[in-house]
Amino acid sequence: MAPALAQTGGLDVSDLPQNAQMLLTADNLIYDNDQSTITAAGGVQIEYAGNSLVADRVVYDRRTSRVMARGRVQIIEEDGDRIFADEIDVTDDFRDGFVNALRVETVDKTYFAAESAERSGGRLTTFNNGVYTACEPCKEKPGKPPIWQIKAQKIIWNGEAKTVRFEGSRFEFFGMPIAYLPFFEVADPTVKRKSGFLIPSASYSEELGVGVSVPYYLAFSPTYDLTVTGTYYTKQGFLGEAEWRQRFDNGQYSVTVAGIRQQDPEAWSSGTVNASETTRGMIGSKGQFRINPRWSFGWDVLAQSDKNFSRTYGIDGFSDTVQTSELYLTGLDDRNFFDLRAYHFDIQENVPDSSSSARDRKQPWVLPSFDYSYTPDEAVAGGELNLDVNVQTVYRDALSGSLASTTPAVYDRIDGVEGLGSRLTAEAEWKRSFVSAGGLVITPLLQARGDAIYTDYDANTVNGVTSFELNGTPVGSDVRSSYYRYMATAGLEARWPILFSTSSASHVLEPMAQIFVRPDAPYQESLGIPNEDAQSLVFDATTLFERDKFSGYDRIEGGTRANVGIRYSGSFANGWTTQGLIGQSYHLAGDNPYAQPDLVHAGAYSGLETDVSDLVVMAGIASPNGFAFSAGARFDEETLDLRRTDLKSAAEFGPVTTSLQYAYIQSQPNYGFDEDRQEFTGIAKVRFDENWSGFASGTYDIKSQTLVKNDYGFSYGDECFIYSMTYSRSKNRDTKETSQSFGFRISLRTIGDFGTSSGELASGF
């Protein structure tokens, strides 16, 4: 709206060059000395300082210094905006004037019309019975009302204060009035940053009640500002928020604070965090700065009165269930990488720390996590040398583990140790590829690694490690304060890609084999070494040819192992492509690291715990018209029973886009999953026409026969208006508790966004 109003300032040319030349063309030019007027009539066109005026007739009165243009008046400004009117009457300096039947079309496609407009003092313009919209008029039916428009008795544009005020205004949607405002004021859009109220928003949840948020924006300077938001909840009272933002040439930062004194904590279930707190608040900050083109640093930190405040009240940027606070320094130069970070993980949950299901207190501090990788630009002995360093220090003040149902109780799984664990790892790897005349690719590899590990465990951890059991058999070990371990590897890889071609297709078949010779890993039978970063182990076709298949540095692979497989890829003249891989891994000598005890049983059920691994298979196909399908599976090495599979498909059918995924994982009791897991996930998106679209998604747990999550929504969007509505439903696999939420968002171009959302509407359906 305001952009159109501001463009009526095209009548204000006081800032034009004083020496600008005016070019006038007309069919007739009439001088009336008696009336002291000069009249241009018939096809009048005036060019002045990049602006042009076209009219049927223009009269200049030398006595009153007024210019009057009549009949199909059109002004085209230097920036391309167009102003249409039946009649324009202004002073020759364009400071004051009057316009009849005004219509404005701006370059950024905003539209304004008024019965008349008056300008005074060179700064104040008043539009009478004005209409504003950002929707382009219908070409087939110009008289058809736009999707939305604002009509006002008076629209006052203050060029000095840079504000636009609407008086007696009403908002119309498809020509139907839906809201009336006695007055409201917005910033002149020629000013990108101006203090004032922003669009209010609404929310609802059963425990908070109805909430109405009113933000106020304060633009102190072009580089820093403050947004203050007050939200009143009908059940819990007033929530105050403030966000400070500041920009610099090399970065920016923000600080957010919020607080509330809850009026009705009992609205939440008893025994929860939300129900036990009255005065609640938080402070959080985010920053990102670039020191130079190679180095940057930043932070994302949160401190709050209790562990669930920011999530409960939806504090923007700090409401994730898992909130990661971090400080970091990163450097990147060609193939060299430096990353230093400090972490703390907050689990925002409504469960008190005394509950057995509480997770927040068990989360660690990581002080620090350090990674450095260096690859020389020049070849070393004709091959590539990589140097890697990793440092990790983890502190946790509560033991994270599970107890077996035995008396006395013993630990059978420890996810995270209580106390301090620190590790320094340095690793070097060299490899070089040789290609024979027949296309055989031979790659020798040499690797060396050393670890220094320090531990300072609490008594709970020491007791848990020493009394650890696996399937009822004690496997506990003593705990030492320091460990030093090493590993040296000599490896050889052979690949022989064979090309088969026909007139309509080409195929590449590539047999591949690897062998890695190394000693047994020191202390691999000891449980005293913590496992923080190598707890997730997935053996499939994508990891078959990895030198070390553990997911992190805390576990180390030893012994001699061979990996064997065949890869295939094909492409066809019609645009279809295919790929596949099948293979196995063989433990040849030494102790199998995947069969050794571990605090989280990382090797159990991995398919690598036997000398001959499970068989892994992968296949995929893709078409040029958007269809793709891939399948991955792992089969028992003896019975070929299915242990794990992942199926994925995606397709486009005109305006419809779909994807479907299926996952199956056989039960892993010692790994924490007593039953098989099977799950379907489907997503569909459809575009009905240029403006309308919809989507639906769902996740179905086959084992529990539960639709654990489903979402639906639709949206409308064009050049001036966006509307979306969503509905979500989730159901707990075990308790069957159900929660539902919905939300909508309306966006009016040049006006702003507003909407509402709700949290849980009901439970226990």
Coordinates of N, CA and C in Angstrom, one line a residue, residues 2 99 146 162 241 263 267 271 287 296 321 409 425 457 462 474 499 529 549 570 585 629 637 648 660 708:
A2 N 1.7 1.3 1.0 CA 2.5 2.5 1.1 C 3.4 2.8 -0.1
V99 N -5.5 16.6 -7.2 CA -5.6 15.6 -8.3 C -7.0 15.0 -8.2
P146 N -9.9 -7.3 -6.7 CA -8.8 -8.2 -6.5 C -9.0 -9.1 -5.3
K162 N 7.9 10.0 7.0 CA 8.0 8.7 6.3 C 7.0 7.7 6.9
E241 N 9.1 -10.6 25.6 CA 10.2 -11.0 24.8 C 10.9 -9.8 24.2
Q263 N 0.5 -17.8 35.8 CA -0.6 -17.7 36.7 C -1.2 -19.0 37.1
A267 N -2.3 -26.0 35.3 CA -3.0 -26.4 34.0 C -2.3 -27.5 33.4
G271 N 3.5 -33.2 38.4 CA 4.7 -34.0 38.3 C 5.5 -33.7 37.0
G287 N 25.6 -15.8 17.0 CA 26.5 -14.9 16.2 C 27.3 -15.7 15.2
S296 N 36.3 -18.3 10.2 CA 35.1 -17.8 10.7 C 34.9 -18.3 12.1
T321 N 13.4 -29.5 20.4 CA 13.5 -30.4 21.5 C 14.9 -30.7 22.0
A409 N 21.4 -55.4 41.2 CA 21.3 -54.9 39.8 C 22.7 -54.7 39.2
T425 N 43.6 -38.2 19.1 CA 43.9 -39.2 18.0 C 44.6 -38.5 16.9
Y457 N 36.5 -41.1 36.0 CA 35.1 -41.5 36.2 C 34.6 -41.4 37.6
V462 N 32.4 -46.4 37.5 CA 33.4 -47.5 37.9 C 32.6 -48.8 38.3
P474 N 29.1 -62.2 33.2 CA 29.9 -61.0 33.6 C 31.0 -60.8 32.6
L499 N 33.9 -52.8 -19.5 CA 32.9 -52.1 -20.2 C 32.3 -53.0 -21.3
I529 N 37.5 -47.9 28.3 CA 37.5 -46.9 27.2 C 36.1 -46.5 26.8
K549 N 35.0 -49.6 9.7 CA 33.6 -49.4 9.6 C 32.9 -48.9 10.9
G570 N 24.8 -49.1 -15.4 CA 24.4 -49.1 -16.8 C 23.6 -47.9 -17.2
S585 N 32.2 -59.2 3.6 CA 33.4 -58.8 4.3 C 33.8 -60.1 5.1
F629 N 13.9 -45.7 -8.1 CA 13.7 -46.7 -7.1 C 15.1 -47.3 -6.7
E637 N 24.5 -64.6 6.6 CA 25.5 -65.2 5.8 C 25.3 -66.7 5.6
K648 N 13.3 -47.4 -1.2 CA 12.9 -46.0 -1.5 C 12.4 -45.9 -2.9
L660 N 7.9 -43.0 -1.4 CA 7.5 -44.0 -0.5 C 8.7 -44.7 0.0
V708 N 1.7 -43.6 13.3 CA 2.4 -42.8 14.3 C 2.4 -41.3 14.0

